[in-house]
Short mmCIF file of N, CA and C in Angstrom, two decimals:
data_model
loop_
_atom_site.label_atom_id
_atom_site.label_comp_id
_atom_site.label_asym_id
_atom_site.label_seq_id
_atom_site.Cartn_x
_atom_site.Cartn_y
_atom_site.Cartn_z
N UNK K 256 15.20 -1.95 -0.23
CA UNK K 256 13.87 -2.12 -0.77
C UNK K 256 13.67 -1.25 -2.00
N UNK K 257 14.21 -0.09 -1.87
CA UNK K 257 14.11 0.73 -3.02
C UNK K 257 14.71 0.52 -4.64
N UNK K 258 15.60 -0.49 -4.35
CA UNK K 258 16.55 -0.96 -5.30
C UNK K 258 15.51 -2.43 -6.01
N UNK K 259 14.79 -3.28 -5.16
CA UNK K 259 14.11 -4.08 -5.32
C UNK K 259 13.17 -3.51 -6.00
N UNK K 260 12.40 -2.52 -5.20
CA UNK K 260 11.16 -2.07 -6.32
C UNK K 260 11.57 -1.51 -7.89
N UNK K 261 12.56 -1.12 -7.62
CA UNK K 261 13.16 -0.17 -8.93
C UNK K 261 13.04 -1.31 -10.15
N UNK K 262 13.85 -2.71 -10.13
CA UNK K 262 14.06 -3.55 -10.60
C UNK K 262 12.66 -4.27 -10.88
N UNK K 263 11.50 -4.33 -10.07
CA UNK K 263 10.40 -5.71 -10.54
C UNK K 263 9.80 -4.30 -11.29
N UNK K 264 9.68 -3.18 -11.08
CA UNK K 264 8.48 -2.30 -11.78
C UNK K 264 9.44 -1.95 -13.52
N UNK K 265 10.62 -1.96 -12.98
CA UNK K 265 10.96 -2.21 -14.34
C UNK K 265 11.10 -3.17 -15.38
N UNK K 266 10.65 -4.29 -14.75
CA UNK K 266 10.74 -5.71 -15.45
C UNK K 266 9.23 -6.16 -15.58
N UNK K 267 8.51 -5.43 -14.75
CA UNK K 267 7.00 -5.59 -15.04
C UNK K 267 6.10 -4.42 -15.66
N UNK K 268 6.46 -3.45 -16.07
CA UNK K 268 5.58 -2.45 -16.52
C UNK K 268 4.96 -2.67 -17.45
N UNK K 269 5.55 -3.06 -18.71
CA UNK K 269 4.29 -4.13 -19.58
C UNK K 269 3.65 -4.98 -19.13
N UNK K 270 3.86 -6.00 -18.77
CA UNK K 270 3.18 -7.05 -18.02
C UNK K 270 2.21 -6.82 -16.81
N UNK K 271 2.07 -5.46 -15.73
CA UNK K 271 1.59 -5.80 -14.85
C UNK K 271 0.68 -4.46 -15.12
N UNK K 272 -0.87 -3.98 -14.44
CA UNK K 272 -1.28 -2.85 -14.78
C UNK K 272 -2.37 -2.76 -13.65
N UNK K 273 -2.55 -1.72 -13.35
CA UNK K 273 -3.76 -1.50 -11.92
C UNK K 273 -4.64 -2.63 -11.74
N UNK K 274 -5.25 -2.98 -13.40
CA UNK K 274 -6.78 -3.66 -13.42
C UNK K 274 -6.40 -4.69 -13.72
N UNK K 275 -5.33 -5.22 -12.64
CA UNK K 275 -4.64 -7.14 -12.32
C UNK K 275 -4.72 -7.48 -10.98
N UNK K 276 -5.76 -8.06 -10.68
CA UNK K 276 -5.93 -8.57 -9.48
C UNK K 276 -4.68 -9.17 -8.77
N UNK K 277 -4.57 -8.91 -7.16
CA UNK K 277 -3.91 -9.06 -6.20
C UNK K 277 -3.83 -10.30 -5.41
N UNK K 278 -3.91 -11.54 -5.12
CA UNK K 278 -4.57 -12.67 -4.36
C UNK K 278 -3.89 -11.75 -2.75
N UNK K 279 -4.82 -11.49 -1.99
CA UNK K 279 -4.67 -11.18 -0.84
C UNK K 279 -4.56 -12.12 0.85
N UNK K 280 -5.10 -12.71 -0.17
CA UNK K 280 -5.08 -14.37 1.74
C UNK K 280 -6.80 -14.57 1.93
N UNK K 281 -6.71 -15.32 2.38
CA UNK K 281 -8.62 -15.91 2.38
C UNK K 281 -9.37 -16.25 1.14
N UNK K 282 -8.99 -16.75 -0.03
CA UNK K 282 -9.30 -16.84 -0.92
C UNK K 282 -9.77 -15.53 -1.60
N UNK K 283 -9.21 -14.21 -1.51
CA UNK K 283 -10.06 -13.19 -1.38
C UNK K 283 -8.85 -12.43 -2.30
N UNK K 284 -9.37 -11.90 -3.83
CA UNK K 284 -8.36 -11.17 -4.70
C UNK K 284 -8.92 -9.62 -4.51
N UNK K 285 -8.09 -8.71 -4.89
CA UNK K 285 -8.75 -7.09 -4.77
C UNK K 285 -7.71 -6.32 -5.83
N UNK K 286 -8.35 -5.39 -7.14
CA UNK K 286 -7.58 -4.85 -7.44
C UNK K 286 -6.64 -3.40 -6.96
N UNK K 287 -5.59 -3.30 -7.29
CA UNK K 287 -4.61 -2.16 -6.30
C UNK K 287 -5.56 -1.10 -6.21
N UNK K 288 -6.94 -0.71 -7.17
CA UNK K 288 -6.97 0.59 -7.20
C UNK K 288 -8.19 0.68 -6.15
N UNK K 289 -9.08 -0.61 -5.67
CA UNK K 289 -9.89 -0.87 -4.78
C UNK K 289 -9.12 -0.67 -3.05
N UNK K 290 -8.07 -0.45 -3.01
CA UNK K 290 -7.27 -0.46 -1.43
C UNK K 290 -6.98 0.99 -1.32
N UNK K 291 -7.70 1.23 -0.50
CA UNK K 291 -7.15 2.52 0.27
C UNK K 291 -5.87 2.73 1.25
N UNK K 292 -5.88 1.70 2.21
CA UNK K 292 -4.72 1.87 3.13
C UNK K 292 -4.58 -0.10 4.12
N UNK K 293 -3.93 -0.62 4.18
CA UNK K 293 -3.53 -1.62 4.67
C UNK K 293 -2.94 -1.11 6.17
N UNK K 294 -3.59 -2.24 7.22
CA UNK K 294 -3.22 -1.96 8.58
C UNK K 294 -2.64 -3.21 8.80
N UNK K 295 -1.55 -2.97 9.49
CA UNK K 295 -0.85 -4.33 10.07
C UNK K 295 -0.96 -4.94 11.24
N UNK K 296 -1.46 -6.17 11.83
CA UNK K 296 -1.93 -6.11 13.07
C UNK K 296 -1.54 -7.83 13.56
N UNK K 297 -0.33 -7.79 13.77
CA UNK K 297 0.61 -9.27 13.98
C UNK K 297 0.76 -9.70 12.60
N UNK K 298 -0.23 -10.63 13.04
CA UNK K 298 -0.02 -11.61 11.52
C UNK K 298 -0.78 -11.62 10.73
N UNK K 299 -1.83 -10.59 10.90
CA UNK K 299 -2.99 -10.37 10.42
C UNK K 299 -3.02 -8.73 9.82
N UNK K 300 -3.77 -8.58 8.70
CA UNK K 300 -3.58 -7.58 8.04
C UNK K 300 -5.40 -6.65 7.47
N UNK K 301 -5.19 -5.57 8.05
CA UNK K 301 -6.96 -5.12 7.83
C UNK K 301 -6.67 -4.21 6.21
N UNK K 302 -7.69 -4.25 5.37
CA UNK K 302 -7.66 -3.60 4.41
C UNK K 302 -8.73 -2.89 4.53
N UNK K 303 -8.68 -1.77 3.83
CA UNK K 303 -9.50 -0.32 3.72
C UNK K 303 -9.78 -0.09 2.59
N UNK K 304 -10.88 -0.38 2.09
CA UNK K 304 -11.68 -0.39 1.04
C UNK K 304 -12.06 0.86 0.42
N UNK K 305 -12.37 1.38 -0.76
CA UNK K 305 -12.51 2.94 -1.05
C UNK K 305 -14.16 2.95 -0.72
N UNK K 306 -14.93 1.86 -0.78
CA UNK K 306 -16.18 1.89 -0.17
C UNK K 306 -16.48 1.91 0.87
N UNK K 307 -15.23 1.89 1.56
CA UNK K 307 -15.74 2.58 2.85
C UNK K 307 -15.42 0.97 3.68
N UNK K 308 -15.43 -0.34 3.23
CA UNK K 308 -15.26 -1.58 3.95
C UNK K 308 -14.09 -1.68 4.74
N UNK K 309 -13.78 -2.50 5.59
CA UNK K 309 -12.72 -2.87 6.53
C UNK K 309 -12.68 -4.49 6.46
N UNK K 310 -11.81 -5.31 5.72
CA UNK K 310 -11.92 -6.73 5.57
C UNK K 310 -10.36 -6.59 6.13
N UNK K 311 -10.77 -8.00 6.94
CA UNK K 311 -9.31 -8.75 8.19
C UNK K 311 -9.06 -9.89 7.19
N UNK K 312 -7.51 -10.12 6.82
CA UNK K 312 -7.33 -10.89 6.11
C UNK K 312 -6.08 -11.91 7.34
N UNK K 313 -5.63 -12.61 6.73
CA UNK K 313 -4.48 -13.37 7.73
C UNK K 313 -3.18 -13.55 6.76
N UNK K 314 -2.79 -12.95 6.35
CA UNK K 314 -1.69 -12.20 5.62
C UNK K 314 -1.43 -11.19 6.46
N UNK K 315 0.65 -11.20 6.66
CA UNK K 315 1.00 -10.45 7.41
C UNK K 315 0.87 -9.24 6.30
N UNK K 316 1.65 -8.22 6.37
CA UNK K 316 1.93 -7.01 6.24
C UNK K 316 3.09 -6.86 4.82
N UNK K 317 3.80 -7.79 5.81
CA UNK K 317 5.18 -7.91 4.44
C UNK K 317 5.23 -8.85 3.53
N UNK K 318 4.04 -9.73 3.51
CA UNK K 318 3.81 -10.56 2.40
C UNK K 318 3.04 -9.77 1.30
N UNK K 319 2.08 -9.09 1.86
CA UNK K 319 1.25 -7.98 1.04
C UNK K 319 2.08 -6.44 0.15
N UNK K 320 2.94 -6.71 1.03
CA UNK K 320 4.01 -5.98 0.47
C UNK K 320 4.48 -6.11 -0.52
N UNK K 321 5.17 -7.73 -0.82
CA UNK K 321 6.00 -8.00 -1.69
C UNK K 321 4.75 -8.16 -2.68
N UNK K 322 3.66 -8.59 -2.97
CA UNK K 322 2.78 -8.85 -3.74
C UNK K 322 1.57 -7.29 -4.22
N UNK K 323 2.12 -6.62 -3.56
CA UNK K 323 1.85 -4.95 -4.21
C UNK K 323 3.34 -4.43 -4.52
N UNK K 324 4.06 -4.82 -4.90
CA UNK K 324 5.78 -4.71 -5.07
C UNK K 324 5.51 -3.27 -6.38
N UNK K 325 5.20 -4.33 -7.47
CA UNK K 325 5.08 -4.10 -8.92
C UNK K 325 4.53 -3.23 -9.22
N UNK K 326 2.93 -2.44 -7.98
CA UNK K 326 2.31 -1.37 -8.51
C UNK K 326 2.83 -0.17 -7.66
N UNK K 327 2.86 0.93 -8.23
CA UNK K 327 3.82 1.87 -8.22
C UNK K 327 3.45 3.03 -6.94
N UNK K 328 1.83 2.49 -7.09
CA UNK K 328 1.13 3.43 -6.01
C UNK K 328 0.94 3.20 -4.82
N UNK K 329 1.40 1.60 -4.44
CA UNK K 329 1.13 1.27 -3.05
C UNK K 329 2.81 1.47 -2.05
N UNK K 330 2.61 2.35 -1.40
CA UNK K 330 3.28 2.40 -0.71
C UNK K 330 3.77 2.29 0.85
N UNK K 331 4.82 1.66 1.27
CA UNK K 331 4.69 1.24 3.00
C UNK K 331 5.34 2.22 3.53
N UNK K 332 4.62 2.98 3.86
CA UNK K 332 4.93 4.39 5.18
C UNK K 332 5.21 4.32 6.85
N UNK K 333 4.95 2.72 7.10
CA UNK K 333 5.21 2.88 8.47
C UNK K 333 4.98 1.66 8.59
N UNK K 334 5.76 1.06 9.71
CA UNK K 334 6.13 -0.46 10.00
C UNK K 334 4.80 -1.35 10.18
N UNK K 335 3.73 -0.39 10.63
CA UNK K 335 1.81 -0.70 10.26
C UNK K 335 0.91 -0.56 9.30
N UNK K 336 1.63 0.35 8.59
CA UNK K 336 0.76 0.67 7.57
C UNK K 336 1.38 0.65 6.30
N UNK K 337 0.61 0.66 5.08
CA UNK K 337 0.56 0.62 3.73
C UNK K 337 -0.18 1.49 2.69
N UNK K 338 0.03 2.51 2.09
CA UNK K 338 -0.79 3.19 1.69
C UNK K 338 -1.07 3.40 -0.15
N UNK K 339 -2.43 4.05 -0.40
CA UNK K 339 -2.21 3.66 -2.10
C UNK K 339 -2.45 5.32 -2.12
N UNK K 340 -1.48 5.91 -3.16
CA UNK K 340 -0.98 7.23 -2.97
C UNK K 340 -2.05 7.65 -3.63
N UNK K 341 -3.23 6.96 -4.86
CA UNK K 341 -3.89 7.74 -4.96
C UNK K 341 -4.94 8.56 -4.65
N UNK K 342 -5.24 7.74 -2.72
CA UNK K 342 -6.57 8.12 -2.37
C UNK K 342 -5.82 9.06 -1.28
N UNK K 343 -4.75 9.49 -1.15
CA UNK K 343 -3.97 10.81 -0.30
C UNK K 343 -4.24 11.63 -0.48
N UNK K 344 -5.07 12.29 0.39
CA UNK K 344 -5.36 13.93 -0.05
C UNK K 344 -4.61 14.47 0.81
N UNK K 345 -3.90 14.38 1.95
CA UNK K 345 -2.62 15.48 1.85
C UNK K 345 -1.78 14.82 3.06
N UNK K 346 -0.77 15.59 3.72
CA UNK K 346 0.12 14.82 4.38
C UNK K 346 -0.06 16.02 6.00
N UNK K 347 -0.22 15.79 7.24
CA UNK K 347 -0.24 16.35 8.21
C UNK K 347 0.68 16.30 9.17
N UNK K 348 1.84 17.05 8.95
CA UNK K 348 2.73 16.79 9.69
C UNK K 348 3.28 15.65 9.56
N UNK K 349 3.20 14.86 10.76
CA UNK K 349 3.47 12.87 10.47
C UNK K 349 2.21 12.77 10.36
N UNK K 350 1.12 12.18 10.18
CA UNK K 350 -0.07 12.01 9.26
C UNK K 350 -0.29 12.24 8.08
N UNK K 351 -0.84 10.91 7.40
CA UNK K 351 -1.36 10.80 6.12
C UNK K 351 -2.56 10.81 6.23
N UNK K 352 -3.27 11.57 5.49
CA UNK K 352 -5.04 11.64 5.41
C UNK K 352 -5.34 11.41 4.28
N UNK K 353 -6.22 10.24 3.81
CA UNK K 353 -6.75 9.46 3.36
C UNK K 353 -7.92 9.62 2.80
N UNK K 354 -8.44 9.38 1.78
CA UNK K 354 -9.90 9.35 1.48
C UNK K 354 -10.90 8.91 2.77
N UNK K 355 -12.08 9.22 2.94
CA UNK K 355 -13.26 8.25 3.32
C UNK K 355 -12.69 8.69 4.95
N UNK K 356 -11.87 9.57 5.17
CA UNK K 356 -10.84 10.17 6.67
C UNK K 356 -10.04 9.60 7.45
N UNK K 357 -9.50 8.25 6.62
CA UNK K 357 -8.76 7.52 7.15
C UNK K 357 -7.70 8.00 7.42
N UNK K 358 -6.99 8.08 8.66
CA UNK K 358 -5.28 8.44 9.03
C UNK K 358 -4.71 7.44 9.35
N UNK K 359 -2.76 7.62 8.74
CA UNK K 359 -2.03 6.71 9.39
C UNK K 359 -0.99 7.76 9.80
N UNK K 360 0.09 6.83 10.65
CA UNK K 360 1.26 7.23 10.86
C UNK K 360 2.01 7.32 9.54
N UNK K 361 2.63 8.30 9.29
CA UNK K 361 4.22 8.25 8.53
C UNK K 361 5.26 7.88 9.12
N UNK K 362 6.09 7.51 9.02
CA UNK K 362 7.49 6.91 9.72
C UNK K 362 8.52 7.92 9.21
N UNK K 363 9.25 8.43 10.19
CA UNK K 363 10.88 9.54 9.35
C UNK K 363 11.66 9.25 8.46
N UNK K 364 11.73 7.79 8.49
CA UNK K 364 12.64 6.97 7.82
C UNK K 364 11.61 6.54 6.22
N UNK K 365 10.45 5.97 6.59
CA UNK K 365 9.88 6.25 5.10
C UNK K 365 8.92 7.18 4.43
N UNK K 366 9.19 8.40 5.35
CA UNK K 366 9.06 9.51 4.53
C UNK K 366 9.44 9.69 3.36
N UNK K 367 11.20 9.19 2.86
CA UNK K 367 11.38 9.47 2.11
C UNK K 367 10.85 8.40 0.90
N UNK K 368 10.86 7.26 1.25
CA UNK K 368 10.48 6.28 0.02
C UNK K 368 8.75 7.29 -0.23
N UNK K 369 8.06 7.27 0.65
CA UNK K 369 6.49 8.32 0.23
C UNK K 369 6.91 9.17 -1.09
N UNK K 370 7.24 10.75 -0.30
CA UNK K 370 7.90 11.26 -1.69
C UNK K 370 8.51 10.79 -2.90
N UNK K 371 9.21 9.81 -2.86
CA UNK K 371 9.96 9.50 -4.09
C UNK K 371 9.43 8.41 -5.06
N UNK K 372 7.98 7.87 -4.57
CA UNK K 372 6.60 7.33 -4.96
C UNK K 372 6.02 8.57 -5.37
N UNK K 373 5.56 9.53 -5.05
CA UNK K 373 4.60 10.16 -5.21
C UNK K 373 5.98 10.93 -6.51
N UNK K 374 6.62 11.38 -6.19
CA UNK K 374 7.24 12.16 -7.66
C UNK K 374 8.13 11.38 -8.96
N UNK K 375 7.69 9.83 -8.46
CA UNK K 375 8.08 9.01 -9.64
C UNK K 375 6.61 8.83 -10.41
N UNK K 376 5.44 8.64 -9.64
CA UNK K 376 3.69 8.49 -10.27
C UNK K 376 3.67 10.11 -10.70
N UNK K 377 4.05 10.96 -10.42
CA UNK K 377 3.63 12.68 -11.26
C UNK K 377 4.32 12.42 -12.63
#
């Protein structure tokens, strides 16, 4: 996956930019910088709004994935969750804490893709 992202963000960095809407599922678009954290829940996927909203979309997890591929800040930390590094205010152990006090799990294994997001965006 890391080799994949490496490749579309380098083939899209002109072309693609925060304030480019996302088509998310339900007829329903959101730009990257409006998502706080994505929950995965079967086949169904909850988004976390920086206003504080919770919208259920029917888009799995890994479709939303590949279609936040290109922006640099959304990152998948755990086989449930999805996170946008800029509303992280810090990391707790395995917990990510979130704007607005949202927590997720971190995963051991994508711990490392986290870091290497967060010190490719510094």
């Amino acid at each position: 996956m890391k080799t994949i992202r490496k490749k579309l963000t380098k083939d899209f960095t002109e072309s693609i930019s925060p304030f480019t809407s996302v088509h998310v599922g339900s007829r329903l678009e959101f730009f990257p910088t409006e998502i706080v954290m994505i929950e995965a829940d079967v086949s169904y996927s909850f988004l976390y709004l920086k206003n504080g909203q919770r919208i259920i979309v029917s888009t799995n997890i890994q479709k939303l994935e590949e279609r936040f591929l290109p922006f640099m800040n959304m990152v998948r930390v755990h086989r449930s969750y999805m996170i946008n590094t800029q509303f992280l205010k810090h990391i707790d152990g395995v917990n990510a804490i979130l704007v607005n006090d949202i927590q997720c799990i971190i995963s051991r294994r994508k711990r490392i893709d986290l870091f290497n997001a967060m010190q490719i965006i510094n």
